[in-house]
Structure formats: C-alpha cells, structure tokens
mmCIF file of C-alpha atoms in Angstrom:
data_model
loop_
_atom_site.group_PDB
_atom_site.id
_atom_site.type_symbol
_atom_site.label_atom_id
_atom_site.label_comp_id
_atom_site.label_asym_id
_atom_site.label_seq_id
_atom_site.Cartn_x
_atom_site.Cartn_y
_atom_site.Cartn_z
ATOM 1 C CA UNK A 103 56.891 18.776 31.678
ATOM 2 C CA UNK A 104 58.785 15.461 32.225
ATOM 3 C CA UNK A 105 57.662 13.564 35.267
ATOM 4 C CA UNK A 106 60.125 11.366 37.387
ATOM 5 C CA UNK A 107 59.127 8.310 39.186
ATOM 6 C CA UNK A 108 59.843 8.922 43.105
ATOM 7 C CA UNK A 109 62.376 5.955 42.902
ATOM 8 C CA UNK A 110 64.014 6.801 39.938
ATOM 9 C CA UNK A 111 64.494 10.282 41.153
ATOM 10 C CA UNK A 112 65.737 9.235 44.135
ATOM 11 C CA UNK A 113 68.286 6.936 42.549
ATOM 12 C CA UNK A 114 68.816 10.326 40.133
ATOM 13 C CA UNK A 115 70.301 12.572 42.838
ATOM 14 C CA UNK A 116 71.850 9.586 45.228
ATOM 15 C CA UNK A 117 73.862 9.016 41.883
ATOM 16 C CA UNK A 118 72.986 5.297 41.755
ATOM 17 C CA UNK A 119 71.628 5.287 38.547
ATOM 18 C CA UNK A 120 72.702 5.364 34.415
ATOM 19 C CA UNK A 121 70.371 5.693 32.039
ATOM 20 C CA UNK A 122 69.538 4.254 28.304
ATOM 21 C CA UNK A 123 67.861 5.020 25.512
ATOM 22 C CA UNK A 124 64.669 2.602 24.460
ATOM 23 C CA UNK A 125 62.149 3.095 21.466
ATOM 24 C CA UNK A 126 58.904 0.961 21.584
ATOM 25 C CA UNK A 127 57.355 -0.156 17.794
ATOM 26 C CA UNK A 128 53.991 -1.181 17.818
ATOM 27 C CA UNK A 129 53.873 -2.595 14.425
ATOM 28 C CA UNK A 130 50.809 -4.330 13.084
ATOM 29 C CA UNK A 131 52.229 -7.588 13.731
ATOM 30 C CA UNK A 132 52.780 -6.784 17.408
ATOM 31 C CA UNK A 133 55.202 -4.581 19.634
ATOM 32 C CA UNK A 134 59.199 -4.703 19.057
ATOM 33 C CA UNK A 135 61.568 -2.892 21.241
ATOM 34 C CA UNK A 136 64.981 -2.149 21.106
ATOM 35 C CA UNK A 137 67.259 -0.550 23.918
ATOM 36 C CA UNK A 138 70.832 0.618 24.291
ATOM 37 C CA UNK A 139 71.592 -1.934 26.928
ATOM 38 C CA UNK A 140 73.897 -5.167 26.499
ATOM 39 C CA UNK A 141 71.176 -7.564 26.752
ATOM 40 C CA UNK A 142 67.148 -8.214 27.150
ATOM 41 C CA UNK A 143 65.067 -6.820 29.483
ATOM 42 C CA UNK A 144 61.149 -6.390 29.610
ATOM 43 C CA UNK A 145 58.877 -4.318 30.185
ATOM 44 C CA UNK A 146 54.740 -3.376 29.943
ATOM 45 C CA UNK A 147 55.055 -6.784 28.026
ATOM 46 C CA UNK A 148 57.526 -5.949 25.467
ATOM 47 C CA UNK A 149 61.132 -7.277 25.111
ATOM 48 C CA UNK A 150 63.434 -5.290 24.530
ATOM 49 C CA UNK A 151 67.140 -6.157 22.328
ATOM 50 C CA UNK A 152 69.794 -4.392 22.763
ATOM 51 C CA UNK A 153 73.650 -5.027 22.410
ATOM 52 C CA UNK A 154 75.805 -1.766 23.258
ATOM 53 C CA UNK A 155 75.303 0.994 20.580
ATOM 54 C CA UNK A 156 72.507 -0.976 18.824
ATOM 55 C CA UNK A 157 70.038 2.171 18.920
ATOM 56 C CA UNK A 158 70.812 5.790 18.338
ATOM 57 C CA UNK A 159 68.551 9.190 18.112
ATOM 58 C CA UNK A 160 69.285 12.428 16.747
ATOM 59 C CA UNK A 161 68.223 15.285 18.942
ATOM 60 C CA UNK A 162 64.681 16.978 18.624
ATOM 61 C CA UNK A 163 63.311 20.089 19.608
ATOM 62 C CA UNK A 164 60.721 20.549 22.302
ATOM 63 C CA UNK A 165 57.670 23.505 21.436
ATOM 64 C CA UNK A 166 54.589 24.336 22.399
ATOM 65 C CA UNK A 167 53.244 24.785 18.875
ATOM 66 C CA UNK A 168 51.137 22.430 16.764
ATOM 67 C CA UNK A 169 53.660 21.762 14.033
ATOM 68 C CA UNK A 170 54.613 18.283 13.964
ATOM 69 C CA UNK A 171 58.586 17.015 15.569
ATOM 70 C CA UNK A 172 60.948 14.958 13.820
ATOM 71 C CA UNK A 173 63.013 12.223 15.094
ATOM 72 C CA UNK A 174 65.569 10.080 13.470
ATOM 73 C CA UNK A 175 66.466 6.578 14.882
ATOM 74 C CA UNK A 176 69.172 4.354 14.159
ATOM 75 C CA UNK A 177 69.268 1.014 14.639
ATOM 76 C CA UNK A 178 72.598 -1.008 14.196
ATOM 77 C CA UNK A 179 72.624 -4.481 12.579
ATOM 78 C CA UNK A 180 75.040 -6.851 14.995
ATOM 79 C CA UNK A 181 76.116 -9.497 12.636
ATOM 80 C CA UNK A 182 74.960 -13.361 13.619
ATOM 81 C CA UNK A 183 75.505 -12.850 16.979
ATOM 82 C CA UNK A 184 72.284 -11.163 18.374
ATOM 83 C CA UNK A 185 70.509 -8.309 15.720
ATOM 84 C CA UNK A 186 71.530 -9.419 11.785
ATOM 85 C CA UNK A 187 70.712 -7.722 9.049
ATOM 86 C CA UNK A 188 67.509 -9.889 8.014
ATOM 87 C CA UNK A 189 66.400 -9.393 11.730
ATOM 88 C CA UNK A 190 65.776 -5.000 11.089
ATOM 89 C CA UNK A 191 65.119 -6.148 7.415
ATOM 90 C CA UNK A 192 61.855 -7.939 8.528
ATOM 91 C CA UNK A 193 60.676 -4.719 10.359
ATOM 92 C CA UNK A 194 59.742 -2.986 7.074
ATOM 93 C CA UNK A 195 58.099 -6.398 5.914
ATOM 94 C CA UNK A 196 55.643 -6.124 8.992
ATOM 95 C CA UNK A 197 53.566 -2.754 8.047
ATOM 96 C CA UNK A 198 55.386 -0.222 9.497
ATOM 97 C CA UNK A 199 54.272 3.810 8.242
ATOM 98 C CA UNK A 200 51.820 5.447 10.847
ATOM 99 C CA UNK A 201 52.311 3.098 13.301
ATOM 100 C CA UNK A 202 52.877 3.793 16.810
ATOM 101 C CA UNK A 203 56.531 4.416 18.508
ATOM 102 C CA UNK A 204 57.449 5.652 21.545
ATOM 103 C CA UNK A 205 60.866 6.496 22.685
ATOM 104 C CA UNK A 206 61.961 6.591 26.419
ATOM 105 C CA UNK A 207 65.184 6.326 29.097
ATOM 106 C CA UNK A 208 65.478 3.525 31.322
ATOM 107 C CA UNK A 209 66.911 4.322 34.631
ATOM 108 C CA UNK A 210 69.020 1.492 35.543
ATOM 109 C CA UNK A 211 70.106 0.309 38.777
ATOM 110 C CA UNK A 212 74.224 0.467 38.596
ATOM 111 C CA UNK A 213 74.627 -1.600 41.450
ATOM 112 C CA UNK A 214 72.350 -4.814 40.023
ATOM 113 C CA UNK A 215 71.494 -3.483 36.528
ATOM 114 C CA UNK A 216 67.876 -3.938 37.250
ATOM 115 C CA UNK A 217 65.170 -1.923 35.849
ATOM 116 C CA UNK A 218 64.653 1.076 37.722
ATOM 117 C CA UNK A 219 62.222 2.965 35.601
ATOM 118 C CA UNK A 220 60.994 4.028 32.273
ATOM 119 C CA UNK A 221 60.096 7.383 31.114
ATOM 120 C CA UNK A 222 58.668 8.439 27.975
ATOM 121 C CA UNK A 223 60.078 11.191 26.091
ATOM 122 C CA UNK A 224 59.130 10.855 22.331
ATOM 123 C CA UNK A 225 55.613 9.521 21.521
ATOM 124 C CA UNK A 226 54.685 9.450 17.352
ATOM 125 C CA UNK A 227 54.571 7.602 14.196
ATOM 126 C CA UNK A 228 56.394 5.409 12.318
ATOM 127 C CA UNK A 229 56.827 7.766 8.541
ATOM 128 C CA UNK A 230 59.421 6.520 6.436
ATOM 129 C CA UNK A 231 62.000 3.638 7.028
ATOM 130 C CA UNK A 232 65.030 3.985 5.166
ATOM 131 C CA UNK A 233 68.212 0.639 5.014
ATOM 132 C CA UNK A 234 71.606 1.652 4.591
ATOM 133 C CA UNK A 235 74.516 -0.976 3.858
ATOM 134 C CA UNK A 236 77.840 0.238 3.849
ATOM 135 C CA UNK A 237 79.483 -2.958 3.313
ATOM 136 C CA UNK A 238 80.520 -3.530 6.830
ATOM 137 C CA UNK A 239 77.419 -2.197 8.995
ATOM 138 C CA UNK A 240 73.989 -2.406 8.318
ATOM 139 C CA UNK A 241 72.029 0.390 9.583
ATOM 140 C CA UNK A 242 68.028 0.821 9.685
ATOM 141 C CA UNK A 243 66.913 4.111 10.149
ATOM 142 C CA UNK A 244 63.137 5.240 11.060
ATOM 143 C CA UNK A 245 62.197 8.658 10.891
ATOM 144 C CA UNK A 246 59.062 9.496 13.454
ATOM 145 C CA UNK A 247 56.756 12.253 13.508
ATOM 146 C CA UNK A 248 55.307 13.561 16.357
ATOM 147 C CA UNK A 249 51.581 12.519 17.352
ATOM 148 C CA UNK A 250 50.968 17.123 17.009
ATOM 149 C CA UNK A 251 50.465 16.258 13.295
ATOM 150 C CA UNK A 252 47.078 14.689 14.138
ATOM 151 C CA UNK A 253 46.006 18.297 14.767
ATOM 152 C CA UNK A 254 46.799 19.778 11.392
ATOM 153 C CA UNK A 255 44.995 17.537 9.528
ATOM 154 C CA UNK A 256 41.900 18.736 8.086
ATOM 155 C CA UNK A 257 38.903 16.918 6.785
ATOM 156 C CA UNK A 258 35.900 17.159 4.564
ATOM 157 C CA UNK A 259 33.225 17.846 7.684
ATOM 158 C CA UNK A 260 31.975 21.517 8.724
ATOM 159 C CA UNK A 261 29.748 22.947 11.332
ATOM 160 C CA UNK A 262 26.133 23.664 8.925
ATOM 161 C CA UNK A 263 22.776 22.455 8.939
ATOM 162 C CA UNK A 264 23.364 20.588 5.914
ATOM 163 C CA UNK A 265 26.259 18.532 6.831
ATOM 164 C CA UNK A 266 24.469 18.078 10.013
ATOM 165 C CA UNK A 267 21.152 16.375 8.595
ATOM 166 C CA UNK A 268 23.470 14.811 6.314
ATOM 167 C CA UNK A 269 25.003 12.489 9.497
ATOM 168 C CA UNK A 270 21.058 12.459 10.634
ATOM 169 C CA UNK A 271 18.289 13.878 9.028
ATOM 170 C CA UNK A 272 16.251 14.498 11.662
ATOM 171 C CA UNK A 273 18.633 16.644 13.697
ATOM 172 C CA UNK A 274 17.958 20.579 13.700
ATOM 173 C CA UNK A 275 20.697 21.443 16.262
ATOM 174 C CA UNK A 276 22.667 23.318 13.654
ATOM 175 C CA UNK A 277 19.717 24.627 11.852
ATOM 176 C CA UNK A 278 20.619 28.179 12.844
ATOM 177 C CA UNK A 279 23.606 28.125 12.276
ATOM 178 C CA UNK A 280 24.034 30.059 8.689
ATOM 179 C CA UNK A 281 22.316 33.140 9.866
ATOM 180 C CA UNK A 282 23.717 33.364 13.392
ATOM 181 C CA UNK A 283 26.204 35.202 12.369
ATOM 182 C CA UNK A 284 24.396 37.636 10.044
ATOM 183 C CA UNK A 285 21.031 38.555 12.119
ATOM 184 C CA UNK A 286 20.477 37.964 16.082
ATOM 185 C CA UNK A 287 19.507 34.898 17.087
ATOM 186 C CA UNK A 288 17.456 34.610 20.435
ATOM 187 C CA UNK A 289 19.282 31.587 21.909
ATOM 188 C CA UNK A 290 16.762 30.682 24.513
ATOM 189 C CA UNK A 291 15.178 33.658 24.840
ATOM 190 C CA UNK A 292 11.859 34.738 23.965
ATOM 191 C CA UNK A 293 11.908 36.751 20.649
ATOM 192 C CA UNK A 294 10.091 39.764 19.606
ATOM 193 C CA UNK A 295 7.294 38.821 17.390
ATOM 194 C CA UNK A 296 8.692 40.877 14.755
ATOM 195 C CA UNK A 297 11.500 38.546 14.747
ATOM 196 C CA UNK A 298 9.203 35.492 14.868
ATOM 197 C CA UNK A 299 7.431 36.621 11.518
ATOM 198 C CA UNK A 300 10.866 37.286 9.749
ATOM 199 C CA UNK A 301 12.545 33.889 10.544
ATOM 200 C CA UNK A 302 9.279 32.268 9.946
ATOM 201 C CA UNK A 303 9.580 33.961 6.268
ATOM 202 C CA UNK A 304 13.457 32.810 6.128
ATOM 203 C CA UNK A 305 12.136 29.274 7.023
ATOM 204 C CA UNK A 306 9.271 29.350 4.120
ATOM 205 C CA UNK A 307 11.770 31.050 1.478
ATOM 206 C CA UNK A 308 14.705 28.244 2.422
ATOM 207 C CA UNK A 309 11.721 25.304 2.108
ATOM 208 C CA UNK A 310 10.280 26.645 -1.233
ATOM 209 C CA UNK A 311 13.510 26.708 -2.452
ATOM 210 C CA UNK A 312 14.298 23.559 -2.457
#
C-alpha cells in the first residue's frame, strides 16, 4: 500500500500539485539522481538533474508473490548544455550491477515549484546497463530488479547438527534434529525411560561411528 504524506495529499485533492518522476542510484562511488524536472533540486542529500524528458520508465506490475519485478529506465543524454553523453557514460564506469536504486514521484508545488514531497514507488537493483546512440540522441538505459529476488536465492547452509557444530562446535541446539522427524522427541518433557535407553543407544551408535 502506497502511503501519502498529509501535505502532499492535501495538495493532491486541492489540485495544487504535479508530479515527476525521480530514480535515486546509489552507486559505489556515491548517490546520483536524476528527475523529470527542468532543473536541480535536492533532497535526503542527493541532487537531483533533470532537464524536461531527461528520465523515462516503462510500466511494472505490482504482486504479492516472491518473483522478482522488472523495470526499465531511460535516461536521455542533453547535448553540452546540462546531461552529455560522457556525463551517463561515466555511470557504468562507477560500479554499477547490484547496486541500490530507488524510483519515486515528487509532488511539486505548482504555484512556487517547490518540493512538496517524495514518495517511493520502485526500490531494487541496478542489473544490466545497456548505451544506445542513434546518431542524434544518446540514450542510457538501466534495467532494475526488484529487492523480492533476495528471497529466491538459495545458499549452501541447512538446518542439521552437522552444519550447526560446523559454525560452532560446541553447540548441540540442533543435535536432534535428524530424528525429530522420524521418532518422538520429548521437547522438554520428561521421557519414558524406555525412550531414555533407546536414544542413549542412538547417541553411542552415532559416536562409534565416527
């Protein structure tokens, strides 16, 4: 759910109000920003260029899943005047895949073109940075993906005993933990003896194993 500042909502429905598109690149030289306005403005420390139709974005779907969201960005090259060429071209030069980018609308006063507020939209990262010259416009164009894709990733680690004293030898927490699921387990409770002797003999047979 998108949440309005009170202001900017109130702006909203009085009509008072335009917005524009902004994308935030936290690159591992520092933060760049870029903003469909027709000059700088600043904000959470970051300026922001813009000259008219310097930025564009291709829609994106909303869901609830865990599958990761695309989003294309466009940003135009304004020749000498304010964004050239070399200006985008240095973007790619300043480690740019994985890094954080965050796309949002500024609600702008119409009345004084001030800075209303900003609200995020589109957080992810930076994935592939593609330059396209036409011979008259030069275009830069950054495909995100959403931060969901953090949750699909898998890793080497699993929930045993033996990846567990692996981290710390000394730690039985997970000892358990391969039999749970085959014979009961008396989590806190006091077991039959029966069941004392048995997983005392599971305990010798593992050890004697070794």
């Amino acid at each position: 759910m998108r949440t309005l500042d009170a202001t900017a909502l109130a702006n909203i429905q009085a009509g008072v109000s335009s917005e524009r598109l902004m994308v935030r690149m936290d690159l591992a030289s520092g933060s760049v920003g870029f903003w469909q306005g027709n000059d700088t403005i600043t904000h959470a420390g970051v300026t922001f260029n813009g000259w008219g139709s310097v930025l564009e974005m291709d829609a994106f779907e909303e869901n609830g899943e865990l599958s990761s969201v695309s989003c294309v960005i466009r940003l135009r090259a304004i020749p000498v005047q304010f964004l050239p060429g070399d200006a985008l071209a240095s973007i790619e030069a300043q480690g740019y895949h994985q890094r954080p980018a965050v796309l949002s609308i500024a609600h702008m006063d119409m009345a004084t073109g001030g800075l209303i507020a900003v609200e995020p939209i589109y957080a992810g990262r930076i994935d592939q940075i593609t330059h396209r010259d036409d011979g008259e416009t030069y275009t830069l164009e950054a495909r995100l993906e959403s931060r969901s894709r953090d949750y699909t990733i898998t890793g080497h680690r699993e929930q045993s005993d033996a990846d567990q004293r692996a981290l710390d030898s000394t730690d039985t927490g997970l000892f358990l933990s391969g039999i749970s699921g085959k014979q009961t387990v008396y989590w806190g409770r006091k077991a039959p003896e029966s069941a004392v002797r048995a997983l005392r003999a599971d305990v010798t047979r593992k050890r004697t194993s070794k």
